[in-house]
């Protein structure tokens, strides 16, 4: 009974809607109304002579003659199309009514025509029998279509249980998306929410994420079903009507230099999907429908979706879903750079542009799209074509001349924004970077063709791509950086597919190779290194047990993901006198965490005492100078940033690092966002050295000393509390004891011997007592370990150099050096 009720109510309404869609489609496709009102318009109106200056009688007569001929041709062609369209409409109207009657009464007609065909055949009425059979088959077909339509009714997700979802053929993709092959065990767990939650937990998937996966796959399946329904209005109108542009001018030169996005997008953006910028698209449509100031700049970083926005607009115009005013507009993308190829004369360049812009303005239905328009509107042009603002200004006042310019923020602020004469004709559409959820939708959409036969990327892998690209890829925004990383992961996996699906560990491995920093699940050697980080660091740093322990604990937290993802990997303020191991600790940490002690950016903050130091670090637009700090961070985004003698920097510099330590990024002088989240930031200072020595001599507990040292520094006004609180650890380095100083001397002598072996191929052995002698003669408390290193380079090094010059030792020799020999010099 439900079906019968539906057949005569909702089913009837649906059939009438389909019939109406076809009648409207034929009228629109043949352009009957449009061609009737433009019946005597020119056929492919040539505008090449419109802008000609002066009166030329012969050319005028020629133009008049051609105008008469083209209008006559236009009338013939349009009349022919109108006649065909009306003929199709006259056939479609009664045919549709006839089919509707059969469809409506198909349950009854099946019986009537079936019996009629049998009776006719028994009495030899062949023609009646064939007619009955034909109508019988049509009735069955339409009745079957009615049943299919009834069964295919969409139900809301709340009306369908999870078990029913799981019975659908497409649901196997849900299992594959979480890295599992469908089995009865998982399906049975749907009846128990706790079992399902436990199963999802074992897959590292939350119930919310699982529901998101189901909704995505269901939506994708629904879209496939919608595409098969060719009778739907959206599918019918997804084609170009006959003679859409016959009423507009024939833009010969413009067509030669442009790509028409309105007649079928030939670019890679044809199937692109606009995500997260729906309001921006609505704003762009609104700007383009204005009677004046109807041009727009789309501003955003490369990869944020500027071109996708434009191509989506063109697609909406093609499919007749855009603002009605824009229907019939041609969206033409021109590459000005290619037009200028080979042209070196400013006059020739401007003439070419004038001919193109004139055709666009006169045609009346053109929207010009110019990528990187800011590149051609430079404030201080050096080459022809660097500034086309003068030519643009000649046409922008015309309401039929519309431009959509694409520009990045830096070019817009540096070149375009200053040109007030142009900006009064433009409005801005500012595109922001996508969120992680929006980027996930883009990734899934871009996988639809690649995964048509089966899932390749698990949800966990896509989630990891978004997470790691956000953290470690700093030179491009979402979604581009996530799409690029997904492509790299696919390429890596395809070369040696160890797993059936691409999981998060594969993603971590690709990013780890890319940035040379360990990520993902820890291997045994890395686990051992992290567990024994204190011991590893003590191989190069003598003493300082409390400081090394704090550093190691912080780095272990960072590696297992317990550190903040919106701040640098780690941040420390090393306090203590000169030469006690602060810089050596930084080098050791660089080697242990990044694999090389040279993965370090080192700045002497005593060089940034002046008020203009901020410009030196961040750059200056006025003198077109990039920043020393920002340049080094962009070149070495995964390293240690060592800020020596931080207390000597200008207060504005300290304020600058408040944001860096708190948020993990800053903006340079050119508006570029610089990411510091993949750095370990270490600032060193000699502040409080005397206080540390006195506290150590008194036997103060290290933890108590750290608290009181912080209070002492704040009380003395060396650093403000908010600056100290930004560091994860304020770590003090105490003065070295005599035993520790001797151990430092041994390490430095060993390091010197390794250098001599590497550079001169000489093996040197230092006799016992050399370390004590080096400390006795070379140690200066004011300079700490640096004084010992200087003594080794000067005194011991000088002794060896003299032996080399005299020929006493040669490359490849082995020799030993004792205290007596040093005393003899």
mmCIF file of N, CA and C in Angstrom, residues 23-127:
data_model
loop_
_atom_site.group_PDB
_atom_site.id
_atom_site.type_symbol
_atom_site.label_atom_id
_atom_site.label_comp_id
_atom_site.label_asym_id
_atom_site.label_seq_id
_atom_site.Cartn_x
_atom_site.Cartn_y
_atom_site.Cartn_z
ATOM 1 N N UNK A 23 11.082 19.646 -21.117
ATOM 2 C CA UNK A 23 10.493 20.732 -21.914
ATOM 3 C C UNK A 23 11.313 22.016 -21.751
ATOM 4 N N UNK A 24 11.696 22.313 -20.507
ATOM 5 C CA UNK A 24 12.507 23.497 -20.265
ATOM 6 C C UNK A 24 13.892 23.368 -20.871
ATOM 7 N N UNK A 25 14.429 22.151 -20.821
ATOM 8 C CA UNK A 25 15.783 21.933 -21.359
ATOM 9 C C UNK A 25 15.807 22.147 -22.865
ATOM 10 N N UNK A 26 14.851 21.591 -23.584
ATOM 11 C CA UNK A 26 14.832 21.755 -25.051
ATOM 12 C C UNK A 26 14.696 23.229 -25.427
ATOM 13 N N UNK A 27 13.811 23.944 -24.714
ATOM 14 C CA UNK A 27 13.632 25.370 -24.989
ATOM 15 C C UNK A 27 14.946 26.125 -24.761
ATOM 16 N N UNK A 28 15.645 25.757 -23.648
ATOM 17 C CA UNK A 28 16.922 26.425 -23.322
ATOM 18 C C UNK A 28 18.039 25.984 -24.263
ATOM 19 N N UNK A 29 18.108 24.697 -24.557
ATOM 20 C CA UNK A 29 19.207 24.174 -25.362
ATOM 21 C C UNK A 29 19.214 24.763 -26.776
ATOM 22 N N UNK A 30 18.025 24.893 -27.361
ATOM 23 C CA UNK A 30 17.945 25.468 -28.706
ATOM 24 C C UNK A 30 17.882 27.002 -28.671
ATOM 25 N N UNK A 31 17.838 27.565 -27.460
ATOM 26 C CA UNK A 31 17.865 29.012 -27.324
ATOM 27 C C UNK A 31 16.745 29.725 -28.063
ATOM 28 N N UNK A 32 15.531 29.198 -27.968
ATOM 29 C CA UNK A 32 14.427 29.718 -28.762
ATOM 30 C C UNK A 32 14.140 31.189 -28.438
ATOM 31 N N UNK A 33 14.000 31.493 -27.144
ATOM 32 C CA UNK A 33 13.733 32.891 -26.760
ATOM 33 C C UNK A 33 14.912 33.785 -27.108
ATOM 34 N N UNK A 34 16.101 33.330 -26.791
ATOM 35 C CA UNK A 34 17.306 34.143 -27.017
ATOM 36 C C UNK A 34 17.493 34.445 -28.498
ATOM 37 N N UNK A 35 17.326 33.437 -29.349
ATOM 38 C CA UNK A 35 17.527 33.643 -30.785
ATOM 39 C C UNK A 35 16.390 34.462 -31.405
ATOM 40 N N UNK A 36 15.185 34.380 -30.855
ATOM 41 C CA UNK A 36 14.070 35.154 -31.394
ATOM 42 C C UNK A 36 14.313 36.649 -31.202
ATOM 43 N N UNK A 37 14.747 37.027 -30.010
ATOM 44 C CA UNK A 37 14.953 38.450 -29.727
ATOM 45 C C UNK A 37 16.220 38.995 -30.385
ATOM 46 N N UNK A 38 17.115 38.131 -30.815
ATOM 47 C CA UNK A 38 18.338 38.599 -31.499
ATOM 48 C C UNK A 38 18.373 38.098 -32.941
ATOM 49 N N UNK A 39 17.152 37.939 -33.520
ATOM 50 C CA UNK A 39 17.033 37.293 -34.824
ATOM 51 C C UNK A 39 17.876 37.988 -35.889
ATOM 52 N N UNK A 40 17.913 39.314 -35.865
ATOM 53 C CA UNK A 40 18.612 40.052 -36.927
ATOM 54 C C UNK A 40 19.961 40.615 -36.453
ATOM 55 N N UNK A 41 20.495 40.040 -35.392
ATOM 56 C CA UNK A 41 21.836 40.443 -34.965
ATOM 57 C C UNK A 41 22.868 39.874 -35.926
ATOM 58 N N UNK A 42 24.042 40.486 -35.928
ATOM 59 C CA UNK A 42 25.102 40.050 -36.847
ATOM 60 C C UNK A 42 25.543 38.636 -36.521
ATOM 61 N N UNK A 43 25.982 37.955 -37.564
ATOM 62 C CA UNK A 43 26.545 36.608 -37.410
ATOM 63 C C UNK A 43 28.045 36.729 -37.149
ATOM 64 N N UNK A 44 28.479 36.379 -35.915
ATOM 65 C CA UNK A 44 29.883 36.509 -35.523
ATOM 66 C C UNK A 44 30.406 37.914 -35.840
ATOM 67 N N UNK A 45 29.838 38.884 -35.144
ATOM 68 C CA UNK A 45 30.127 40.295 -35.380
ATOM 69 C C UNK A 45 31.611 40.593 -35.221
ATOM 70 N N UNK A 46 32.249 41.101 -36.250
ATOM 71 C CA UNK A 46 33.670 41.441 -36.242
ATOM 72 C C UNK A 46 33.830 42.870 -35.716
ATOM 73 N N UNK A 47 34.644 43.050 -34.675
ATOM 74 C CA UNK A 47 34.803 44.384 -34.093
ATOM 75 C C UNK A 47 36.181 44.960 -34.361
ATOM 76 N N UNK A 48 36.914 44.336 -35.254
ATOM 77 C CA UNK A 48 38.291 44.776 -35.481
ATOM 78 C C UNK A 48 38.373 46.194 -36.031
ATOM 79 N N UNK A 49 37.274 46.692 -36.693
ATOM 80 C CA UNK A 49 37.331 48.034 -37.285
ATOM 81 C C UNK A 49 36.615 49.084 -36.435
ATOM 82 N N UNK A 50 36.025 48.661 -35.335
ATOM 83 C CA UNK A 50 35.210 49.584 -34.549
ATOM 84 C C UNK A 50 36.053 50.724 -33.994
ATOM 85 N N UNK A 51 37.235 50.402 -33.550
ATOM 86 C CA UNK A 51 38.070 51.415 -32.914
ATOM 87 C C UNK A 51 38.899 52.223 -33.895
ATOM 88 N N UNK A 52 38.638 52.083 -35.180
ATOM 89 C CA UNK A 52 39.440 52.777 -36.187
ATOM 90 C C UNK A 52 39.170 54.283 -36.140
ATOM 91 N N UNK A 53 40.231 55.058 -36.282
ATOM 92 C CA UNK A 53 40.101 56.517 -36.244
ATOM 93 C C UNK A 53 39.941 57.074 -37.659
ATOM 94 N N UNK A 54 39.207 58.194 -37.781
ATOM 95 C CA UNK A 54 39.031 58.850 -39.069
ATOM 96 C C UNK A 54 37.933 58.196 -39.906
ATOM 97 N N UNK A 55 37.551 58.869 -40.999
ATOM 98 C CA UNK A 55 36.504 58.369 -41.877
ATOM 99 C C UNK A 55 37.134 57.910 -43.192
ATOM 100 N N UNK A 56 36.883 56.631 -43.541
ATOM 101 C CA UNK A 56 37.401 56.061 -44.776
ATOM 102 C C UNK A 56 36.202 55.586 -45.595
ATOM 103 N N UNK A 57 35.830 56.302 -46.675
ATOM 104 C CA UNK A 57 34.604 55.978 -47.427
ATOM 105 C C UNK A 57 34.524 54.544 -47.908
ATOM 106 N N UNK A 58 35.636 54.050 -48.481
ATOM 107 C CA UNK A 58 35.621 52.686 -49.024
ATOM 108 C C UNK A 58 35.416 51.664 -47.911
ATOM 109 N N UNK A 59 36.170 51.851 -46.810
ATOM 110 C CA UNK A 59 36.045 50.921 -45.694
ATOM 111 C C UNK A 59 34.663 51.032 -45.044
ATOM 112 N N UNK A 60 34.100 52.272 -45.057
ATOM 113 C CA UNK A 60 32.763 52.441 -44.472
ATOM 114 C C UNK A 60 31.725 51.669 -45.276
ATOM 115 N N UNK A 61 31.806 51.793 -46.615
ATOM 116 C CA UNK A 61 30.874 51.059 -47.486
ATOM 117 C C UNK A 61 31.048 49.551 -47.304
ATOM 118 N N UNK A 62 32.310 49.132 -47.184
ATOM 119 C CA UNK A 62 32.590 47.705 -46.985
ATOM 120 C C UNK A 62 31.986 47.221 -45.671
ATOM 121 N N UNK A 63 32.110 48.027 -44.632
ATOM 122 C CA UNK A 63 31.564 47.638 -43.330
ATOM 123 C C UNK A 63 30.057 47.543 -43.370
ATOM 124 N N UNK A 64 29.408 48.542 -44.055
ATOM 125 C CA UNK A 64 27.945 48.519 -44.166
ATOM 126 C C UNK A 64 27.480 47.275 -44.905
ATOM 127 N N UNK A 65 28.155 46.956 -45.995
ATOM 128 C CA UNK A 65 27.793 45.773 -46.783
ATOM 129 C C UNK A 65 27.961 44.494 -45.951
ATOM 130 N N UNK A 66 29.095 44.411 -45.274
ATOM 131 C CA UNK A 66 29.336 43.216 -44.453
ATOM 132 C C UNK A 66 28.314 43.124 -43.331
ATOM 133 N N UNK A 67 27.902 44.255 -42.775
ATOM 134 C CA UNK A 67 26.929 44.263 -41.699
ATOM 135 C C UNK A 67 25.581 43.727 -42.194
ATOM 136 N N UNK A 68 25.183 44.162 -43.390
ATOM 137 C CA UNK A 68 23.911 43.673 -43.952
ATOM 138 C C UNK A 68 23.975 42.170 -44.196
ATOM 139 N N UNK A 69 25.094 41.731 -44.786
ATOM 140 C CA UNK A 69 25.255 40.309 -45.094
ATOM 141 C C UNK A 69 25.250 39.469 -43.832
ATOM 142 N N UNK A 70 26.019 39.911 -42.807
ATOM 143 C CA UNK A 70 26.117 39.108 -41.572
ATOM 144 C C UNK A 70 24.795 39.063 -40.827
ATOM 145 N N UNK A 71 24.037 40.147 -40.874
ATOM 146 C CA UNK A 71 22.722 40.125 -40.234
ATOM 147 C C UNK A 71 21.760 39.173 -40.970
ATOM 148 N N UNK A 72 21.879 39.152 -42.284
ATOM 149 C CA UNK A 72 21.052 38.233 -43.073
ATOM 150 C C UNK A 72 21.422 36.779 -42.745
ATOM 151 N N UNK A 73 22.739 36.522 -42.682
ATOM 152 C CA UNK A 73 23.188 35.171 -42.330
ATOM 153 C C UNK A 73 22.762 34.808 -40.917
ATOM 154 N N UNK A 74 22.867 35.778 -40.007
ATOM 155 C CA UNK A 74 22.447 35.531 -38.631
ATOM 156 C C UNK A 74 20.992 35.171 -38.526
ATOM 157 N N UNK A 75 20.148 35.870 -39.299
ATOM 158 C CA UNK A 75 18.716 35.590 -39.271
ATOM 159 C C UNK A 75 18.415 34.199 -39.802
ATOM 160 N N UNK A 76 19.116 33.792 -40.867
ATOM 161 C CA UNK A 76 18.887 32.458 -41.438
ATOM 162 C C UNK A 76 19.259 31.367 -40.430
ATOM 163 N N UNK A 77 20.463 31.497 -39.858
ATOM 164 C CA UNK A 77 20.936 30.466 -38.928
ATOM 165 C C UNK A 77 20.042 30.401 -37.707
ATOM 166 N N UNK A 78 19.690 31.558 -37.144
ATOM 167 C CA UNK A 78 18.864 31.568 -35.935
ATOM 168 C C UNK A 78 17.465 31.034 -36.223
ATOM 169 N N UNK A 79 16.924 31.397 -37.375
ATOM 170 C CA UNK A 79 15.593 30.895 -37.731
ATOM 171 C C UNK A 79 15.586 29.375 -37.840
ATOM 172 N N UNK A 80 16.629 28.831 -38.447
ATOM 173 C CA UNK A 80 16.738 27.388 -38.602
ATOM 174 C C UNK A 80 16.777 26.705 -37.231
ATOM 175 N N UNK A 81 17.563 27.258 -36.297
ATOM 176 C CA UNK A 81 17.665 26.669 -34.958
ATOM 177 C C UNK A 81 16.337 26.798 -34.219
ATOM 178 N N UNK A 82 15.659 27.948 -34.364
ATOM 179 C CA UNK A 82 14.373 28.144 -33.708
ATOM 180 C C UNK A 82 13.345 27.130 -34.206
ATOM 181 N N UNK A 83 13.314 26.926 -35.513
ATOM 182 C CA UNK A 83 12.355 25.967 -36.091
ATOM 183 C C UNK A 83 12.593 24.554 -35.555
ATOM 184 N N UNK A 84 13.882 24.158 -35.516
ATOM 185 C CA UNK A 84 14.193 22.814 -34.986
ATOM 186 C C UNK A 84 13.784 22.723 -33.521
ATOM 187 N N UNK A 85 14.071 23.775 -32.735
ATOM 188 C CA UNK A 85 13.721 23.759 -31.318
ATOM 189 C C UNK A 85 12.231 23.658 -31.092
ATOM 190 N N UNK A 86 11.448 24.446 -31.849
ATOM 191 C CA UNK A 86 9.986 24.393 -31.715
ATOM 192 C C UNK A 86 9.458 23.018 -32.110
ATOM 193 N N UNK A 87 10.044 22.445 -33.168
ATOM 194 C CA UNK A 87 9.623 21.111 -33.622
ATOM 195 C C UNK A 87 9.855 20.066 -32.519
ATOM 196 N N UNK A 88 11.029 20.144 -31.887
ATOM 197 C CA UNK A 88 11.338 19.200 -30.799
ATOM 198 C C UNK A 88 10.376 19.389 -29.639
ATOM 199 N N UNK A 89 10.060 20.649 -29.320
ATOM 200 C CA UNK A 89 9.117 20.927 -28.237
ATOM 201 C C UNK A 89 7.727 20.350 -28.562
ATOM 202 N N UNK A 90 7.286 20.510 -29.823
ATOM 203 C CA UNK A 90 5.975 20.008 -30.217
ATOM 204 C C UNK A 90 5.895 18.490 -30.154
ATOM 205 N N UNK A 91 7.023 17.837 -30.363
ATOM 206 C CA UNK A 91 7.045 16.373 -30.245
ATOM 207 C C UNK A 91 7.106 15.959 -28.778
ATOM 208 N N UNK A 92 7.930 16.703 -27.998
ATOM 209 C CA UNK A 92 8.146 16.324 -26.603
ATOM 210 C C UNK A 92 6.896 16.498 -25.757
ATOM 211 N N UNK A 93 6.102 17.522 -26.023
ATOM 212 C CA UNK A 93 4.926 17.794 -25.188
ATOM 213 C C UNK A 93 3.891 16.674 -25.258
ATOM 214 N N UNK A 94 3.368 16.319 -26.434
ATOM 215 C CA UNK A 94 2.367 15.220 -26.481
ATOM 216 C C UNK A 94 2.961 13.854 -26.163
ATOM 217 N N UNK A 95 4.229 13.645 -26.568
ATOM 218 C CA UNK A 95 4.864 12.355 -26.263
ATOM 219 C C UNK A 95 4.981 12.170 -24.761
ATOM 220 N N UNK A 96 5.400 13.233 -24.080
ATOM 221 C CA UNK A 96 5.519 13.152 -22.631
ATOM 222 C C UNK A 96 4.185 12.899 -21.973
ATOM 223 N N UNK A 97 3.116 13.547 -22.493
ATOM 224 C CA UNK A 97 1.782 13.349 -21.928
ATOM 225 C C UNK A 97 1.317 11.907 -22.114
ATOM 226 N N UNK A 98 1.610 11.365 -23.289
ATOM 227 C CA UNK A 98 1.228 9.986 -23.578
ATOM 228 C C UNK A 98 1.960 9.014 -22.645
ATOM 229 N N UNK A 99 3.283 9.222 -22.487
ATOM 230 C CA UNK A 99 4.077 8.355 -21.611
ATOM 231 C C UNK A 99 3.617 8.506 -20.162
ATOM 232 N N UNK A 100 3.248 9.737 -19.789
ATOM 233 C CA UNK A 100 2.775 9.978 -18.426
ATOM 234 C C UNK A 100 1.518 9.169 -18.131
ATOM 235 N N UNK A 101 0.594 9.147 -19.091
ATOM 236 C CA UNK A 101 -0.637 8.380 -18.882
ATOM 237 C C UNK A 101 -0.341 6.892 -18.713
ATOM 238 N N UNK A 102 0.568 6.382 -19.554
ATOM 239 C CA UNK A 102 0.937 4.969 -19.433
ATOM 240 C C UNK A 102 1.586 4.707 -18.090
ATOM 241 N N UNK A 103 2.490 5.623 -17.708
ATOM 242 C CA UNK A 103 3.191 5.449 -16.418
ATOM 243 C C UNK A 103 2.201 5.486 -15.251
ATOM 244 N N UNK A 104 1.281 6.460 -15.315
ATOM 245 C CA UNK A 104 0.355 6.643 -14.201
ATOM 246 C C UNK A 104 -0.520 5.409 -13.986
ATOM 247 N N UNK A 105 -1.003 4.853 -15.110
ATOM 248 C CA UNK A 105 -1.920 3.717 -15.000
ATOM 249 C C UNK A 105 -1.244 2.394 -15.372
ATOM 250 N N UNK A 106 0.080 2.351 -15.270
ATOM 251 C CA UNK A 106 0.826 1.149 -15.671
ATOM 252 C C UNK A 106 0.382 -0.112 -14.946
ATOM 253 N N UNK A 107 0.051 -0.068 -13.630
ATOM 254 C CA UNK A 107 -0.396 -1.334 -12.995
ATOM 255 C C UNK A 107 -1.635 -1.925 -13.684
ATOM 256 N N UNK A 108 -2.577 -1.038 -14.085
ATOM 257 C CA UNK A 108 -3.790 -1.498 -14.749
ATOM 258 C C UNK A 108 -3.517 -1.849 -16.210
ATOM 259 N N UNK A 109 -2.689 -1.023 -16.880
ATOM 260 C CA UNK A 109 -2.446 -1.214 -18.314
ATOM 261 C C UNK A 109 -1.646 -2.489 -18.585
ATOM 262 N N UNK A 110 -0.822 -2.889 -17.632
ATOM 263 C CA UNK A 110 -0.079 -4.137 -17.811
ATOM 264 C C UNK A 110 -1.052 -5.292 -18.011
ATOM 265 N N UNK A 111 -2.096 -5.299 -17.201
ATOM 266 C CA UNK A 111 -3.108 -6.361 -17.305
ATOM 267 C C UNK A 111 -3.906 -6.219 -18.597
ATOM 268 N N UNK A 112 -4.344 -4.977 -18.884
ATOM 269 C CA UNK A 112 -5.192 -4.738 -20.066
ATOM 270 C C UNK A 112 -4.448 -5.074 -21.347
ATOM 271 N N UNK A 113 -3.203 -4.496 -21.500
ATOM 272 C CA UNK A 113 -2.457 -4.726 -22.735
ATOM 273 C C UNK A 113 -1.983 -6.173 -22.841
ATOM 274 N N UNK A 114 -1.721 -6.789 -21.720
ATOM 275 C CA UNK A 114 -1.302 -8.187 -21.738
ATOM 276 C C UNK A 114 -2.417 -9.097 -22.224
ATOM 277 N N UNK A 115 -3.623 -8.886 -21.659
ATOM 278 C CA UNK A 115 -4.773 -9.690 -22.076
ATOM 279 C C UNK A 115 -5.134 -9.381 -23.528
ATOM 280 N N UNK A 116 -5.062 -8.059 -23.878
ATOM 281 C CA UNK A 116 -5.403 -7.657 -25.255
ATOM 282 C C UNK A 116 -4.482 -8.286 -26.270
ATOM 283 N N UNK A 117 -3.191 -8.365 -25.941
ATOM 284 C CA UNK A 117 -2.226 -8.960 -26.875
ATOM 285 C C UNK A 117 -2.492 -10.442 -27.059
ATOM 286 N N UNK A 118 -2.837 -11.139 -25.960
ATOM 287 C CA UNK A 118 -3.111 -12.579 -26.047
ATOM 288 C C UNK A 118 -4.371 -12.841 -26.883
ATOM 289 N N UNK A 119 -5.424 -12.069 -26.579
ATOM 290 C CA UNK A 119 -6.686 -12.254 -27.308
ATOM 291 C C UNK A 119 -6.508 -11.958 -28.790
ATOM 292 N N UNK A 120 -5.802 -10.877 -29.109
ATOM 293 C CA UNK A 120 -5.588 -10.489 -30.508
ATOM 294 C C UNK A 120 -4.822 -11.568 -31.258
ATOM 295 N N UNK A 121 -3.844 -12.150 -30.605
ATOM 296 C CA UNK A 121 -3.055 -13.186 -31.277
ATOM 297 C C UNK A 121 -3.875 -14.447 -31.498
ATOM 298 N N UNK A 122 -4.807 -14.752 -30.558
ATOM 299 C CA UNK A 122 -5.636 -15.938 -30.707
ATOM 300 C C UNK A 122 -6.609 -15.790 -31.873
ATOM 301 N N UNK A 123 -7.064 -14.566 -32.114
ATOM 302 C CA UNK A 123 -8.034 -14.334 -33.180
ATOM 303 C C UNK A 123 -7.400 -13.844 -34.470
ATOM 304 N N UNK A 124 -6.051 -13.932 -34.519
ATOM 305 C CA UNK A 124 -5.346 -13.637 -35.757
ATOM 306 C C UNK A 124 -5.172 -12.175 -36.066
ATOM 307 N N UNK A 125 -5.430 -11.303 -35.115
ATOM 308 C CA UNK A 125 -5.224 -9.862 -35.351
ATOM 309 C C UNK A 125 -3.783 -9.523 -35.002
ATOM 310 N N UNK A 126 -2.884 -9.772 -35.947
ATOM 311 C CA UNK A 126 -1.446 -9.635 -35.687
ATOM 312 C C UNK A 126 -1.061 -8.207 -35.322
ATOM 313 N N UNK A 127 -1.615 -7.222 -36.066
ATOM 314 C CA UNK A 127 -1.227 -5.820 -35.821
ATOM 315 C C UNK A 127 -1.645 -5.388 -34.417
#
